[in-house]
mmCIF file of C-alpha atoms in Angstrom:
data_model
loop_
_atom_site.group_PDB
_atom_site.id
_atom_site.type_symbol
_atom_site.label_atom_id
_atom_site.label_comp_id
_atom_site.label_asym_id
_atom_site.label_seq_id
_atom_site.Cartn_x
_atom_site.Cartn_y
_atom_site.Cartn_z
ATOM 1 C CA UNK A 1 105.567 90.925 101.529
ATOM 2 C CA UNK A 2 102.752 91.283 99.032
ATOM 3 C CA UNK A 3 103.962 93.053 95.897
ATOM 4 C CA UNK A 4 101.129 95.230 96.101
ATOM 5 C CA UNK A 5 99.240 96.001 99.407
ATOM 6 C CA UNK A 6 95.191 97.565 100.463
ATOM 7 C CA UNK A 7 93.670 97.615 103.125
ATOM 8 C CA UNK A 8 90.577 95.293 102.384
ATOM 9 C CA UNK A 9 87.903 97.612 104.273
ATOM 10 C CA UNK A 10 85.486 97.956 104.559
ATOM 11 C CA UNK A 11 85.798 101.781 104.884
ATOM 12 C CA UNK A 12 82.370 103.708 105.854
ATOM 13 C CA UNK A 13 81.984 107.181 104.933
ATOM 14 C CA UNK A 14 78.897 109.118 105.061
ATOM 15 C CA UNK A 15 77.784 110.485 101.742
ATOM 16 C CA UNK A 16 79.353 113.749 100.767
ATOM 17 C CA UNK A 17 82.430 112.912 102.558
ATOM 18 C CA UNK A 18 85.719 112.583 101.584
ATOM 19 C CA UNK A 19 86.873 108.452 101.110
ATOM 20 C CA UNK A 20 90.473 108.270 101.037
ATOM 21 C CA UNK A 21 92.336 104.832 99.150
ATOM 22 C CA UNK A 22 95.848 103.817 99.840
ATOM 23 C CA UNK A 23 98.097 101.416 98.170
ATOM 24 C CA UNK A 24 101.719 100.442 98.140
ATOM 25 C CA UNK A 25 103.533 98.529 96.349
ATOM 26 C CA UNK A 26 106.742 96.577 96.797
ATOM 27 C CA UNK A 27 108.778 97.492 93.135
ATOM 28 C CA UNK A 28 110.605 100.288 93.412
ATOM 29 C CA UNK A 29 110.972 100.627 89.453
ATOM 30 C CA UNK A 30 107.361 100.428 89.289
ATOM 31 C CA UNK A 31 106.381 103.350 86.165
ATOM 32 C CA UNK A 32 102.836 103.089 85.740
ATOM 33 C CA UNK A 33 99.801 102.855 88.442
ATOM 34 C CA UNK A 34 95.768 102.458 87.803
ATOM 35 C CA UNK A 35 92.719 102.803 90.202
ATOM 36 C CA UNK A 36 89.897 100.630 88.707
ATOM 37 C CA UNK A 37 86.350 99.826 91.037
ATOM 38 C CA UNK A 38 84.285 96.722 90.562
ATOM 39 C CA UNK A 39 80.996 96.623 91.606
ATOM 40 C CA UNK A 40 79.830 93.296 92.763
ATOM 41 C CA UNK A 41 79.079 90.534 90.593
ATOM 42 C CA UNK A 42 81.006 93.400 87.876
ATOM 43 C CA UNK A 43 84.320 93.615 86.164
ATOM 44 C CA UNK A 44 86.716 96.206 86.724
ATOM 45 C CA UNK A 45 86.744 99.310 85.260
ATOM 46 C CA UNK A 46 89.300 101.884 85.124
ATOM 47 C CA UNK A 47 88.961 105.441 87.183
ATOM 48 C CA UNK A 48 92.147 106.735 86.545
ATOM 49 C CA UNK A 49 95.687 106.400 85.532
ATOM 50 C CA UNK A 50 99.252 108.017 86.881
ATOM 51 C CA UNK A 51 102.720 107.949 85.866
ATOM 52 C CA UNK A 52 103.779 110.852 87.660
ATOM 53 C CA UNK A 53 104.871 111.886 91.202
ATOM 54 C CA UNK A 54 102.075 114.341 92.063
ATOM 55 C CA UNK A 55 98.320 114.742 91.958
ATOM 56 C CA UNK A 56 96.180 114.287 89.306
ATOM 57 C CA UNK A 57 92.401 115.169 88.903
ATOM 58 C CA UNK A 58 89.792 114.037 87.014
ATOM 59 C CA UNK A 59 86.265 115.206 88.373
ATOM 60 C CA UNK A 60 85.634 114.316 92.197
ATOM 61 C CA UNK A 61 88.600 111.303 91.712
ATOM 62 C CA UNK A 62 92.069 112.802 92.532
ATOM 63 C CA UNK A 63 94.973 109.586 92.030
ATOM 64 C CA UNK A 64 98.440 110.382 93.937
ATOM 65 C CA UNK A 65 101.441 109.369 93.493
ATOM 66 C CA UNK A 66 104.771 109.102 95.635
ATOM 67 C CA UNK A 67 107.393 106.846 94.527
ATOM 68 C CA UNK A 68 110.040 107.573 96.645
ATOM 69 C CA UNK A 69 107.346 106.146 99.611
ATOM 70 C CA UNK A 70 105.694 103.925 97.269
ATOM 71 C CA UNK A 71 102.703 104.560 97.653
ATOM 72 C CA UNK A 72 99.587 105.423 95.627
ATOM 73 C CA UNK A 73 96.338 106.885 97.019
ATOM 74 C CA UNK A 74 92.730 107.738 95.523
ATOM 75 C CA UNK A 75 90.600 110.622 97.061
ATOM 76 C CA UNK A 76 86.984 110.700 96.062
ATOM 77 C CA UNK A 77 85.592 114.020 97.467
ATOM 78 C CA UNK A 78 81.825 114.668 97.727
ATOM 79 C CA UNK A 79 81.084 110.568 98.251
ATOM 80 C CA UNK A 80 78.453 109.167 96.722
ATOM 81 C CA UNK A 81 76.411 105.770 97.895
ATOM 82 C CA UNK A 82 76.903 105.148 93.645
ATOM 83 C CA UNK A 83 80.921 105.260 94.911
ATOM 84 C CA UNK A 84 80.407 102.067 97.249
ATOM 85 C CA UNK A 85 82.455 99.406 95.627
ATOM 86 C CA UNK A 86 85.401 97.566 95.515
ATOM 87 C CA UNK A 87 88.481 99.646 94.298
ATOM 88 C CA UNK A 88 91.510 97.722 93.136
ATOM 89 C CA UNK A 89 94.752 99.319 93.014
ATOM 90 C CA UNK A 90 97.402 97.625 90.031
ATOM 91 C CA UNK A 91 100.690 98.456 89.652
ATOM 92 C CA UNK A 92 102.943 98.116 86.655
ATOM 93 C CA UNK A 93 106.258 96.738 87.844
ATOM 94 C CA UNK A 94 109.454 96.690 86.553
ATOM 95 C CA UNK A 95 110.427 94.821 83.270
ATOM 96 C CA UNK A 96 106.954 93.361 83.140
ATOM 97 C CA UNK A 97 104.038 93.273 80.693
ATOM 98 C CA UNK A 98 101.334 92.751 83.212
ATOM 99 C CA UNK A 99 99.535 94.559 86.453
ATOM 100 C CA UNK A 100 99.944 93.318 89.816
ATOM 101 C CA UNK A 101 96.783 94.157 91.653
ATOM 102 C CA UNK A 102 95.994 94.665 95.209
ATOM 103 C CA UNK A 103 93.225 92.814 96.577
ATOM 104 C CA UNK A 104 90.995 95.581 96.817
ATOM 105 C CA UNK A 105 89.633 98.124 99.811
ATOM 106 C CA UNK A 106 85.466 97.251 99.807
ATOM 107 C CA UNK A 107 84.187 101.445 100.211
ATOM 108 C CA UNK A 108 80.693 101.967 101.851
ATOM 109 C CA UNK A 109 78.809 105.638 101.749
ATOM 110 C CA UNK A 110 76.155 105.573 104.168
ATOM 111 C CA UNK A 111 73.216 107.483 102.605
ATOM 112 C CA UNK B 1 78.749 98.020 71.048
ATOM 113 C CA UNK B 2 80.453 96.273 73.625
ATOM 114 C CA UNK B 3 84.016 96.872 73.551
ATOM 115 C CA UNK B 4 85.057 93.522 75.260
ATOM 116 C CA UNK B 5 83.183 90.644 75.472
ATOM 117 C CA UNK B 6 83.111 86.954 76.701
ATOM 118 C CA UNK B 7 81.293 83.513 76.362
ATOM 119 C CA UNK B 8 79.732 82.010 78.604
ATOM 120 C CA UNK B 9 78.822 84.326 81.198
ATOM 121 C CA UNK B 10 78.374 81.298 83.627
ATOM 122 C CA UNK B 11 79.310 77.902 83.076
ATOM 123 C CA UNK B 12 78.589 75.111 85.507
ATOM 124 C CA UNK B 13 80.425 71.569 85.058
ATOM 125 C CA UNK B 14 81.253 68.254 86.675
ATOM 126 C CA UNK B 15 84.934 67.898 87.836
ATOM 127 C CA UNK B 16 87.077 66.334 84.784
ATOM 128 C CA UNK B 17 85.436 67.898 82.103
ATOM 129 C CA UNK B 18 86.550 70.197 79.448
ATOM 130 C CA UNK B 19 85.498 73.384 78.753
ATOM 131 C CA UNK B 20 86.509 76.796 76.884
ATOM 132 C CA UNK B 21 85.905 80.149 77.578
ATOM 133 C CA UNK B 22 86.304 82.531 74.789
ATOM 134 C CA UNK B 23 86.783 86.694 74.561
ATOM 135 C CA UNK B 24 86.890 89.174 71.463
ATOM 136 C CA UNK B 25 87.474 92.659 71.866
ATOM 137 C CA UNK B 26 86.273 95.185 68.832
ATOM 138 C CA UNK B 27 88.642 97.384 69.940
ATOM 139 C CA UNK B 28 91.745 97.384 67.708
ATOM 140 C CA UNK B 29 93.545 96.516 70.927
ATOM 141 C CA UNK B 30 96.980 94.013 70.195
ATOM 142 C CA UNK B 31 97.539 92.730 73.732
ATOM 143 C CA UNK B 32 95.179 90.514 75.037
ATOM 144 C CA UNK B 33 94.824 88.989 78.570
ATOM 145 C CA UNK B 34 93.507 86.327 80.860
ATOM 146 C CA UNK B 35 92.976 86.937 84.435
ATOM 147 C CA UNK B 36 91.308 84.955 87.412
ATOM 148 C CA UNK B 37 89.604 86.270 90.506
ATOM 149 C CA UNK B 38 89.165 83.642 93.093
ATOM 150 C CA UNK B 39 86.840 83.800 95.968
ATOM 151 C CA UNK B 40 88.685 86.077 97.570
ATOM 152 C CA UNK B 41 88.682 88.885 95.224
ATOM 153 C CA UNK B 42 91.939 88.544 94.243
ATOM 154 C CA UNK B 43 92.492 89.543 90.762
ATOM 155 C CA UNK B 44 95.661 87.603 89.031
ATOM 156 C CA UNK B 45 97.375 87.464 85.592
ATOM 157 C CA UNK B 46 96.833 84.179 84.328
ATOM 158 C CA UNK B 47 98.372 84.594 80.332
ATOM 159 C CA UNK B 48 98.883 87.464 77.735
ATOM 160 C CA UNK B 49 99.135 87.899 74.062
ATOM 161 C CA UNK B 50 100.903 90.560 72.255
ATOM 162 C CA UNK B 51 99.805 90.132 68.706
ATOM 163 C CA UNK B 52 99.177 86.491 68.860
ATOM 164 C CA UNK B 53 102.022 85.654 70.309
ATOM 165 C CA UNK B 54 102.512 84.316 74.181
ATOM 166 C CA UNK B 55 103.866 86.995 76.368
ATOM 167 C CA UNK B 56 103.128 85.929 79.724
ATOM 168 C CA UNK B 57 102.352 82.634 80.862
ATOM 169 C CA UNK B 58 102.515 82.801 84.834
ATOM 170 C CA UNK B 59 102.556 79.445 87.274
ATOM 171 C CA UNK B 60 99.327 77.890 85.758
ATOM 172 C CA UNK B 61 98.892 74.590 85.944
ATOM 173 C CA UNK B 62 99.178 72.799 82.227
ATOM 174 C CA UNK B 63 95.667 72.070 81.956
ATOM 175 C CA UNK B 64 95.127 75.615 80.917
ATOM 176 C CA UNK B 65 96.073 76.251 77.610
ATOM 177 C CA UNK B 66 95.730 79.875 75.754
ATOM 178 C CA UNK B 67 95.316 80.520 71.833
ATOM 179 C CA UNK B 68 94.970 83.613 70.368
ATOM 180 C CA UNK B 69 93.866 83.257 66.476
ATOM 181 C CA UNK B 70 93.956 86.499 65.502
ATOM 182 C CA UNK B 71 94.601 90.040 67.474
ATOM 183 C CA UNK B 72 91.177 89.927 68.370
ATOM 184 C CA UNK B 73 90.324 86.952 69.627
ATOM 185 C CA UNK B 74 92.194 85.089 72.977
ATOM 186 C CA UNK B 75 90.379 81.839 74.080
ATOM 187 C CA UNK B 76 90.870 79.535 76.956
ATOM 188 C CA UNK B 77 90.620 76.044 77.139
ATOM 189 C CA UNK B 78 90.540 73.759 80.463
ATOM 190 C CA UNK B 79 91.113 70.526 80.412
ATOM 191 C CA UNK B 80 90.224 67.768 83.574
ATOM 192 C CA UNK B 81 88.825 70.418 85.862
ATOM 193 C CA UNK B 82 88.834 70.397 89.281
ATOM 194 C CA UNK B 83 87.104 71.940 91.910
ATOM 195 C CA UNK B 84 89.821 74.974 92.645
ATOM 196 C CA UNK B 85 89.034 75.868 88.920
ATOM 197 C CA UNK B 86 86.219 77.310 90.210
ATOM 198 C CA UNK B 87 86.314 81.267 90.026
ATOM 199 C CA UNK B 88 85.251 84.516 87.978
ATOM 200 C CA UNK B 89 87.989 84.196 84.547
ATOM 201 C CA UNK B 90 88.330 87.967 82.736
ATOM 202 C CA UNK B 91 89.388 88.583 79.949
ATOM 203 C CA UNK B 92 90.754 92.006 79.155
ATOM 204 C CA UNK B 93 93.043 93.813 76.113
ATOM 205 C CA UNK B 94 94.971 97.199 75.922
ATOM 206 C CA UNK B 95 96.411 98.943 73.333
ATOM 207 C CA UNK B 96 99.783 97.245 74.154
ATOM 208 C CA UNK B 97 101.587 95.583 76.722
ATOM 209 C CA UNK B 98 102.296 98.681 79.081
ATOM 210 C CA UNK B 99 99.284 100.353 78.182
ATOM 211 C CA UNK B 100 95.418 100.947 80.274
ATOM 212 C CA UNK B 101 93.796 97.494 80.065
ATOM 213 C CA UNK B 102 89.877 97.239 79.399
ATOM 214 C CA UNK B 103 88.514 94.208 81.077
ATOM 215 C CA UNK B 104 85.232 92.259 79.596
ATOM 216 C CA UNK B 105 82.211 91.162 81.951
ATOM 217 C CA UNK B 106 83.940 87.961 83.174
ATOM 218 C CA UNK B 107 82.477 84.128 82.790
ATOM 219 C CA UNK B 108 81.941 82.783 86.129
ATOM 220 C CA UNK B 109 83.348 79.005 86.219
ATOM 221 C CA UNK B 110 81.796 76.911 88.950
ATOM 222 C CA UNK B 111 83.069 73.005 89.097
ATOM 223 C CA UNK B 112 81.118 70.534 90.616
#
């Protein structure tokens, strides 16, 4: 079992729609979570952060969190063709210094 | 000002050579990190530095070798490479070893 799994995509949404990420991950202990996107030929760069079970907001990017299922999601609402990407979900595990990272869901928003 | 940044941004070489890669980051950061992103995508933890000093070094074969100078500064040097070498290598620092990482544009290796 990966330690931390995506579905690689890609996922087509039309623009204005809602795209929905999911990730889990395999450490239970796991404390801290990140969405970052990379645009091709790009590094990643961070969206958001979460530590805690719940939602949290920033702009049209809501990150969730559920570790008793262990799983991590990112909502984009109001999709942009700017959003299409490659969004990488990394995963802090337990004891260690260093993010696991999924290998990445490709989004598309059709125009 | 660029927060994190790396040299070369592409470097092409003949297998067996030696070559270095190096990253700074103006960002007061104290951990730094390595990470490679084969063809694949697949973004993996390679070393870190937690004010200078080695942190993580994960299965990487020997020819690899890490130093960190100073806080600021995390270089890589390759010795004898080989064809699998071949991939995207980022650097990237945070604050400190738990803490958001900031990733620089990336030097794409290619081995001939």
């Amino acid at each position: 079992q990966k330690e931390v799994e995506q579905n690689s995509g890609p996922l087509s949404v039309p623009e204005g729609a809602i795209a929905s990420l999911n990730c889990t991950y395999s450490d239970r202990g796991s404390q801290s979570f990140f969405w970052y996107r990379q645009y091709s030929g790009k590094s990643p760069e961070l969206i958001m952060s979460i530590y805690s079970n719940g939602d949290k907001e920033d702009g049209r990017f809501t990150a969730q969190l559920n570790k008793a299922s262990q799983y991590v999601s990112l909502l984009i609402r109001d999709s942009q063709p700017s959003d299409s990407a490659t969004y990488l979900c990394a995963v802090m595990g337990t004891g260690r210094r260093a993010l696991t990272f999924g290998s990445g869901t490709r989004l598309q928003v059709q125009p | 000002d660029t927060a994190v940044s790396q040299t070369p941004k592409y470097l092409v070489t003949q297998m067996g050579n030696d070559k270095s890669i190096k990253c700074e980051q103006n960002l007061g950061h104290d951990t730094m990190y390595w990470y490679k992103q084969d063809s694949k995508k697949f973004l993996k933890i390679m070393f870190s530095y937690n004010n200078k000093e080695l942190i993580i070094n994960e299965t990487v074969p020997n020819r690899f070798s890490p130093k960190s100078p100073d806080k600021a500064h995390l270089n890589l040097h390759i010795n004898s490479l080989e064809l699998g070498d071949s991939a995207v290598y980022f650097c990237a620092s945070s604050l400190n070893p738990t803490d958001t990482q900031y990733f620089g544009p990336g030097t794409r290796l290619t081995v001939l």
